[in-house]
PDB file of C-alpha atoms in Angstrom:
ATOM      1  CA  UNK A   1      51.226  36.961 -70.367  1.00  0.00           C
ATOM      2  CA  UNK A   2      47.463  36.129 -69.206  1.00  0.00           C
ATOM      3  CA  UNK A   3      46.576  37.966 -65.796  1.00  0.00           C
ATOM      4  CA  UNK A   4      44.615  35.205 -64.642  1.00  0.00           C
ATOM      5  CA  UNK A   5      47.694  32.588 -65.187  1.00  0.00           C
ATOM      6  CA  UNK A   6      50.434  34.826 -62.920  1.00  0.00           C
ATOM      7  CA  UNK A   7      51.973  33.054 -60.464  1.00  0.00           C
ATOM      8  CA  UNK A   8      51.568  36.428 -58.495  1.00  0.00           C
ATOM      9  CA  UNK A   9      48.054  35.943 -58.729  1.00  0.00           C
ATOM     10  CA  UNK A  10      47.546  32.048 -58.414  1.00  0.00           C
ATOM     11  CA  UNK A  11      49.972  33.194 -54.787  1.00  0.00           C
ATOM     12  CA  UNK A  12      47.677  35.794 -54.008  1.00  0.00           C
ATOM     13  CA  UNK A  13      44.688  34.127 -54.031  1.00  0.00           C
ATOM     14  CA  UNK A  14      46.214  31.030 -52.040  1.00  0.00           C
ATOM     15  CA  UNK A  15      47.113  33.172 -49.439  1.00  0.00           C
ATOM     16  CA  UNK A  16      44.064  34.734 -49.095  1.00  0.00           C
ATOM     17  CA  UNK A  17      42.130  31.373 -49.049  1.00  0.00           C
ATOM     18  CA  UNK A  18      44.284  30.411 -46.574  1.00  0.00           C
ATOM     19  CA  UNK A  19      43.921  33.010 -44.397  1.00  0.00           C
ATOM     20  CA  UNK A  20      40.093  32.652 -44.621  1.00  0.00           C
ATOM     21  CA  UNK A  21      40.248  29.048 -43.598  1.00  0.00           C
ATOM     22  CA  UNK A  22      42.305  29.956 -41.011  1.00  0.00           C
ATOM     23  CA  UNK A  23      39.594  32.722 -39.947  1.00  0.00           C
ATOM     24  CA  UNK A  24      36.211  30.340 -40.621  1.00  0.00           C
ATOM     25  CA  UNK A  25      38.094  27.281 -38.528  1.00  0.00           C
ATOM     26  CA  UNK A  26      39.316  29.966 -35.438  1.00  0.00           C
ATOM     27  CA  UNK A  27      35.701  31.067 -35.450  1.00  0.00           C
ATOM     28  CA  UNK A  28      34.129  27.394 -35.663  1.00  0.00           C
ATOM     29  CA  UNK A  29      36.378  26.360 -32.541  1.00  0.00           C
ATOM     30  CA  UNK A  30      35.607  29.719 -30.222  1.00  0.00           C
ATOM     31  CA  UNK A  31      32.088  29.070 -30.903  1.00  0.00           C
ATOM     32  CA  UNK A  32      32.649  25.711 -29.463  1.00  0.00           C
ATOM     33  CA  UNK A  33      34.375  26.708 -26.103  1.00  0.00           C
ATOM     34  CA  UNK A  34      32.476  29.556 -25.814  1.00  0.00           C
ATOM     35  CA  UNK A  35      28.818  28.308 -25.468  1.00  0.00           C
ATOM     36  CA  UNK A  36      26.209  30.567 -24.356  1.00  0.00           C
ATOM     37  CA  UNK A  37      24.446  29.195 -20.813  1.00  0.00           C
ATOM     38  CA  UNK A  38      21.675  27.571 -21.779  1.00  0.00           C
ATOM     39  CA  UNK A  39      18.783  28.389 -19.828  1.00  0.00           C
ATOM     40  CA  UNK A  40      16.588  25.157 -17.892  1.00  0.00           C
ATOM     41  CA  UNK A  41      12.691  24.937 -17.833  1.00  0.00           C
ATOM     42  CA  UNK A  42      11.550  22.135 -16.088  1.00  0.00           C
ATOM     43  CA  UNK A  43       7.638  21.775 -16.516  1.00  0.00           C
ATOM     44  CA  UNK A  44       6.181  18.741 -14.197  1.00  0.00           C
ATOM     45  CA  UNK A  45       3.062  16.665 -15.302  1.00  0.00           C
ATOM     46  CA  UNK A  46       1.357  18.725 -12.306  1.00  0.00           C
ATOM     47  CA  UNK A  47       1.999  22.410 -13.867  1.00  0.00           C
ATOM     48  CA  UNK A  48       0.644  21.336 -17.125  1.00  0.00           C
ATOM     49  CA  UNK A  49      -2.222  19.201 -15.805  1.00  0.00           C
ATOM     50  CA  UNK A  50      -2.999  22.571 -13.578  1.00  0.00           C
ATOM     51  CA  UNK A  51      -3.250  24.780 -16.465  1.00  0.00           C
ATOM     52  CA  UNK A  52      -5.771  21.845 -18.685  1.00  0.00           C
ATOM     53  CA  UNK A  53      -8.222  22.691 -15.717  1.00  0.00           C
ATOM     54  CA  UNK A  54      -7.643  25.994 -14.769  1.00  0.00           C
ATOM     55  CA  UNK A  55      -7.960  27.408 -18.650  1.00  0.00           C
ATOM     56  CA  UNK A  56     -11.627  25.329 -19.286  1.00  0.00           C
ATOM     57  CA  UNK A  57     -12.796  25.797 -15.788  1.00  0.00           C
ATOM     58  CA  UNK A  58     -11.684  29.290 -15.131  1.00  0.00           C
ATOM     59  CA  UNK A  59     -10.550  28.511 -11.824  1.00  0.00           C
ATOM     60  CA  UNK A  60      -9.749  31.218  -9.276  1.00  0.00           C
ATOM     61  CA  UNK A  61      -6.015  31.030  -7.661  1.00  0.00           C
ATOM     62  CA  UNK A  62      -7.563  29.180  -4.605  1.00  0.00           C
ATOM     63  CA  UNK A  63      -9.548  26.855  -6.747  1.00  0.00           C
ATOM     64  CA  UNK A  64      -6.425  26.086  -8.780  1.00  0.00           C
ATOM     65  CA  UNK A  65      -4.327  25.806  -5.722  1.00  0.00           C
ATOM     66  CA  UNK A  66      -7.011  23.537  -3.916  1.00  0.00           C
ATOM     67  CA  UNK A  67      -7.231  21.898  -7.052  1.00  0.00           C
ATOM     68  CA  UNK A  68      -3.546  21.239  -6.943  1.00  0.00           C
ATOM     69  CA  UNK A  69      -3.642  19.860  -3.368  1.00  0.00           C
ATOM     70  CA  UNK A  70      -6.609  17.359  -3.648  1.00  0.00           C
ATOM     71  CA  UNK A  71      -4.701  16.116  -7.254  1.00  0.00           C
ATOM     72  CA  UNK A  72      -1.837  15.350  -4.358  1.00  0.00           C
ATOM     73  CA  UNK A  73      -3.293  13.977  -1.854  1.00  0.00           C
ATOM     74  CA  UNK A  74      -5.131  11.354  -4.210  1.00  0.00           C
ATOM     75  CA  UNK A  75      -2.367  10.212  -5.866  1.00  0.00           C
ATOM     76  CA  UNK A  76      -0.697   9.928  -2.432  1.00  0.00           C
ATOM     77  CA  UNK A  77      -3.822   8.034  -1.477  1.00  0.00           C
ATOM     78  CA  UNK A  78      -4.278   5.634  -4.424  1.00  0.00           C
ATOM     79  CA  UNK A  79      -0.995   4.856  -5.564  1.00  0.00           C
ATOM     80  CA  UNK A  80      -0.193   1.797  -2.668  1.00  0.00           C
ATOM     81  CA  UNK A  81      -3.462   0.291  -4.634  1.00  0.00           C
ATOM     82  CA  UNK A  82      -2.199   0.996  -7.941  1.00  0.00           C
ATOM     83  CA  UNK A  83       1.667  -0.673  -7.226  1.00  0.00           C
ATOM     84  CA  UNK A  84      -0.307  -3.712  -5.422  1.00  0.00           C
ATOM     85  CA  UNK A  85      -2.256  -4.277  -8.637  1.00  0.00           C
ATOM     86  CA  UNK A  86       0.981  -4.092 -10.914  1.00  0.00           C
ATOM     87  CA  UNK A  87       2.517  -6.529  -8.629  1.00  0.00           C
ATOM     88  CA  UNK A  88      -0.561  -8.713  -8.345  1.00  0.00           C
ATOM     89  CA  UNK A  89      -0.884  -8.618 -12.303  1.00  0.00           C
ATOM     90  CA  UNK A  90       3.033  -9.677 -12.735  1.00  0.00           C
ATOM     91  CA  UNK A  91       1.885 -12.756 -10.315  1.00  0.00           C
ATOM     92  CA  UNK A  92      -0.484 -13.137 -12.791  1.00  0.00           C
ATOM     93  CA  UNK A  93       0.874 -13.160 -15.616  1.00  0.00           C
ATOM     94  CA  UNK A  94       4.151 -15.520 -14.041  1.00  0.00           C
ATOM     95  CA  UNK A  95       1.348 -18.382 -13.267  1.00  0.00           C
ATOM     96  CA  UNK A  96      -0.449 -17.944 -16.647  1.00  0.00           C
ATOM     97  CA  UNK A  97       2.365 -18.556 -18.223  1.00  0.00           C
ATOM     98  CA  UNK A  98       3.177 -22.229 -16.771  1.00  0.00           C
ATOM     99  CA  UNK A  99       3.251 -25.467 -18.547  1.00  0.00           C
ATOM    100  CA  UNK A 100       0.126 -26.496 -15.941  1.00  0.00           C
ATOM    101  CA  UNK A 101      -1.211 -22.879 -14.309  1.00  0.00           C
ATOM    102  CA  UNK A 102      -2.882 -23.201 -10.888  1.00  0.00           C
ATOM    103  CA  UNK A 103      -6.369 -22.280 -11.510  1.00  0.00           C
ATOM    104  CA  UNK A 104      -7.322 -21.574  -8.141  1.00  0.00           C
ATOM    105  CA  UNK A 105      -4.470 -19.223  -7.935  1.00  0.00           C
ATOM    106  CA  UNK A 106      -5.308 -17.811 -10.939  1.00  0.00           C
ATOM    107  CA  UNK A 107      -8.591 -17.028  -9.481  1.00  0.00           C
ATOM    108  CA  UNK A 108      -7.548 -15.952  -6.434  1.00  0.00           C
ATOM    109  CA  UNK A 109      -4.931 -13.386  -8.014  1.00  0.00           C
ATOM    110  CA  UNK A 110      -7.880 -12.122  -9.953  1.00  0.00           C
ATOM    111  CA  UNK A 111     -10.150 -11.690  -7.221  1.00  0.00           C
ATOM    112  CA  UNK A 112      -7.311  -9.211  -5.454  1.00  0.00           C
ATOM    113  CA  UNK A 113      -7.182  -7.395  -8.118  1.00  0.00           C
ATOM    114  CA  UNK A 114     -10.847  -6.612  -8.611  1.00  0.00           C
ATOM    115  CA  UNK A 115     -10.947  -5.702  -5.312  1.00  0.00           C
ATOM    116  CA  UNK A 116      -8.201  -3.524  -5.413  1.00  0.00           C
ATOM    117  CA  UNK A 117      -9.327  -1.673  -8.750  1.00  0.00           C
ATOM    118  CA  UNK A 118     -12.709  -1.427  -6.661  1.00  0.00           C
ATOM    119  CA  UNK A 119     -11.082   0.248  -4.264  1.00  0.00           C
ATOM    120  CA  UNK A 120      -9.070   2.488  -6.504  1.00  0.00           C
ATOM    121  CA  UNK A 121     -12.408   3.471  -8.626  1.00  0.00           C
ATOM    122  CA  UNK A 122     -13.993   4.395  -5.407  1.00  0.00           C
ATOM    123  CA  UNK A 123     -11.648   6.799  -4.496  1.00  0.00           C
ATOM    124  CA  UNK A 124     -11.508   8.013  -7.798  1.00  0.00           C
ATOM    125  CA  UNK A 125     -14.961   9.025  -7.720  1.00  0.00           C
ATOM    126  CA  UNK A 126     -14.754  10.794  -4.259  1.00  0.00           C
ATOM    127  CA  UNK A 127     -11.568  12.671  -6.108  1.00  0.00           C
ATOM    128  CA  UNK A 128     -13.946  13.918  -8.056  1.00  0.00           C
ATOM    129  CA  UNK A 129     -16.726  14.694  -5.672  1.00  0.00           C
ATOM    130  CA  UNK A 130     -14.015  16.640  -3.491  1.00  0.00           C
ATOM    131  CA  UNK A 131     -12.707  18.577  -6.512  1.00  0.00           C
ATOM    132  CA  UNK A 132     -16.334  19.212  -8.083  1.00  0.00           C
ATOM    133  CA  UNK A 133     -17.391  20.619  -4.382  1.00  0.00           C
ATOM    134  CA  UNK A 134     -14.387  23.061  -4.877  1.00  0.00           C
ATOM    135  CA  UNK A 135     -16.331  24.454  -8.007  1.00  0.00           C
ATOM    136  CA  UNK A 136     -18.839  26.928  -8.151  1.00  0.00           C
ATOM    137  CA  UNK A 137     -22.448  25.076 -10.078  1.00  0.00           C
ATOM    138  CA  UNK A 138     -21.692  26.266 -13.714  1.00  0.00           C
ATOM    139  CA  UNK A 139     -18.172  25.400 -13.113  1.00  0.00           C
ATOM    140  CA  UNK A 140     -19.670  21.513 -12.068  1.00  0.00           C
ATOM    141  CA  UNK A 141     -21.118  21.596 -15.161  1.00  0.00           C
ATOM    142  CA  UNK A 142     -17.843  21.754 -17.417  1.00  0.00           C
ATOM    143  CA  UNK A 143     -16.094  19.965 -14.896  1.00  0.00           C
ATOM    144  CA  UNK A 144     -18.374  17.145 -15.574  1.00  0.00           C
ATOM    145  CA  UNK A 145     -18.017  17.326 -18.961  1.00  0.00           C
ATOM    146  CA  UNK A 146     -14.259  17.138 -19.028  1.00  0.00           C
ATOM    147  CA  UNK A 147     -14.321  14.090 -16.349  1.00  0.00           C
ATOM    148  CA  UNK A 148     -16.369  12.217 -18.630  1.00  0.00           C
ATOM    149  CA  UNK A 149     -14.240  12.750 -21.767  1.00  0.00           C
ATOM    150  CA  UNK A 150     -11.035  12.001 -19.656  1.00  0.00           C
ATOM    151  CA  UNK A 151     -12.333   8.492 -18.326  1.00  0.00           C
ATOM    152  CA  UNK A 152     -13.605   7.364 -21.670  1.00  0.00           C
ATOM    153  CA  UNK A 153     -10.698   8.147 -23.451  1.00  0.00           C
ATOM    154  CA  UNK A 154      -8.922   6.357 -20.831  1.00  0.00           C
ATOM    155  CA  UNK A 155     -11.059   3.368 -21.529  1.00  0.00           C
ATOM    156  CA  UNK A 156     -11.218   4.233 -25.378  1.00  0.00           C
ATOM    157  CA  UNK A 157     -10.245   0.748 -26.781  1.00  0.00           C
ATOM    158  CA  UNK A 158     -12.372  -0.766 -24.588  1.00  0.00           C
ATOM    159  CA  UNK A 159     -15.538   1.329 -25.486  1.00  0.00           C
ATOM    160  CA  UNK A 160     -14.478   0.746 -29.336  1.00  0.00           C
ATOM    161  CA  UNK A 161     -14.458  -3.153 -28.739  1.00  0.00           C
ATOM    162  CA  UNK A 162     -18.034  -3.791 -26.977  1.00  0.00           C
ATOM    163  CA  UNK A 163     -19.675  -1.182 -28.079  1.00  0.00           C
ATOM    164  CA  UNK A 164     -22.767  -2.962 -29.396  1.00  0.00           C
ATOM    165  CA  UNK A 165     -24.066  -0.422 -31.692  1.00  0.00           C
ATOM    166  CA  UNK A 166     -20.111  -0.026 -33.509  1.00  0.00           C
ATOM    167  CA  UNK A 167     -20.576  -3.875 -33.994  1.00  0.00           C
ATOM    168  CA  UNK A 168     -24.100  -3.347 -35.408  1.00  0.00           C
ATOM    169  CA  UNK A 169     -22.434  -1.393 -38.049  1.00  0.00           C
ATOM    170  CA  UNK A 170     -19.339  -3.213 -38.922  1.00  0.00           C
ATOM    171  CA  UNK A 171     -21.555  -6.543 -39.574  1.00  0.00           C
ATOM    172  CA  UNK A 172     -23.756  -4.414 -41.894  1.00  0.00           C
ATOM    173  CA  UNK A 173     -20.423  -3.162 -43.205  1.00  0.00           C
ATOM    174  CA  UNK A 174     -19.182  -7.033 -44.103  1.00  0.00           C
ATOM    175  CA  UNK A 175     -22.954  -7.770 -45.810  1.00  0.00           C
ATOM    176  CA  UNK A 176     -22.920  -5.527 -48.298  1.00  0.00           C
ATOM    177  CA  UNK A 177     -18.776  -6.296 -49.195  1.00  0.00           C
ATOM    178  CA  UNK A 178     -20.176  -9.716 -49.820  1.00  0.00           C
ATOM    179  CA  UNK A 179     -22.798  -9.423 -52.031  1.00  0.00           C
TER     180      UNK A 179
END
């Protein structure tokens, strides 16, 4: 008779397979219950925006904290502006939208929000007269540097679209596809 073909054996090693599911499955479902506490970081737009000026700058602790504080209070400061120009560009959009729009509405909705945004560039750029004050003169330097690259990314597209000298080149561009 052929080892392999026992029923002692075929028994045995059913049992055992058994008895390893059984482990593997006990194991699967205490692992489940038994979940480690997972342990919470919370990182705020402020903590990481802190850290993009602190690292390039080298900002003391005061600077970064005064940083920190004039960040605040602009925000504070600008944001009524900001939520009267999403409200005034809904408005907007709601008359453009009509069968027959009302151009003088249209108009005047536009003028609000230009005065608005003029308002909210202004005190933009004493933001950044308070926080380049905070700086010591190399440190104005960079800061500079790093204010300019922020507001034209910000306005990226637009710089892309009427940039003359980008034009320049993509009509030379079309010229020489055509001939």
């Amino acid at each position: 008779m052929d080892f392999f073909s026992s029923k002692r054996f075929i028994t045995a090693t059913l049992a055992i397979l058994v008895v390893l599911n059984v482990a593997l499955l006990s194991l699967l479902w205490w692992q489940n219950i038994h979940k480690p506490e997972e342990r919470q970081i919370r990182i705020t737009r402020e903590f990481k925006r802190q850290i993009y000026f602190t690292g390039p700058l080298a900002l003391s602790e005061e600077q970064s904290l005064r940083f920190s504080n004039l960040r605040q209070n602009h925000f504070r400061t600008v944001k009524p502006h900001i939520q009267a120009i999403a409200r005034l560009k809904k408005e907007l959009v709601t008359e453009s939208v009509k069968e027959i729009p009302d151009t003088a509405k249209i108009d005047s909705l536009a003028g609000s929000i230009g005065k608005r945004q003029a308002v909210v560039e202004k005190e933009l750029a004493m933001h950044f007269h308070e926080l380049a004050m905070v700086c010591t003169p190399p440190q104005r330097a960079s800061l500079q540097k790093i204010l300019e690259r922020i507001t034209t990314r910000k306005a990226g597209f637009r710089n892309e679209r009427f940039d003359p000298q980008r034009h320049e080149v993509r009509e030379l561009n079309i010229i020489r596809e055509e001939r």
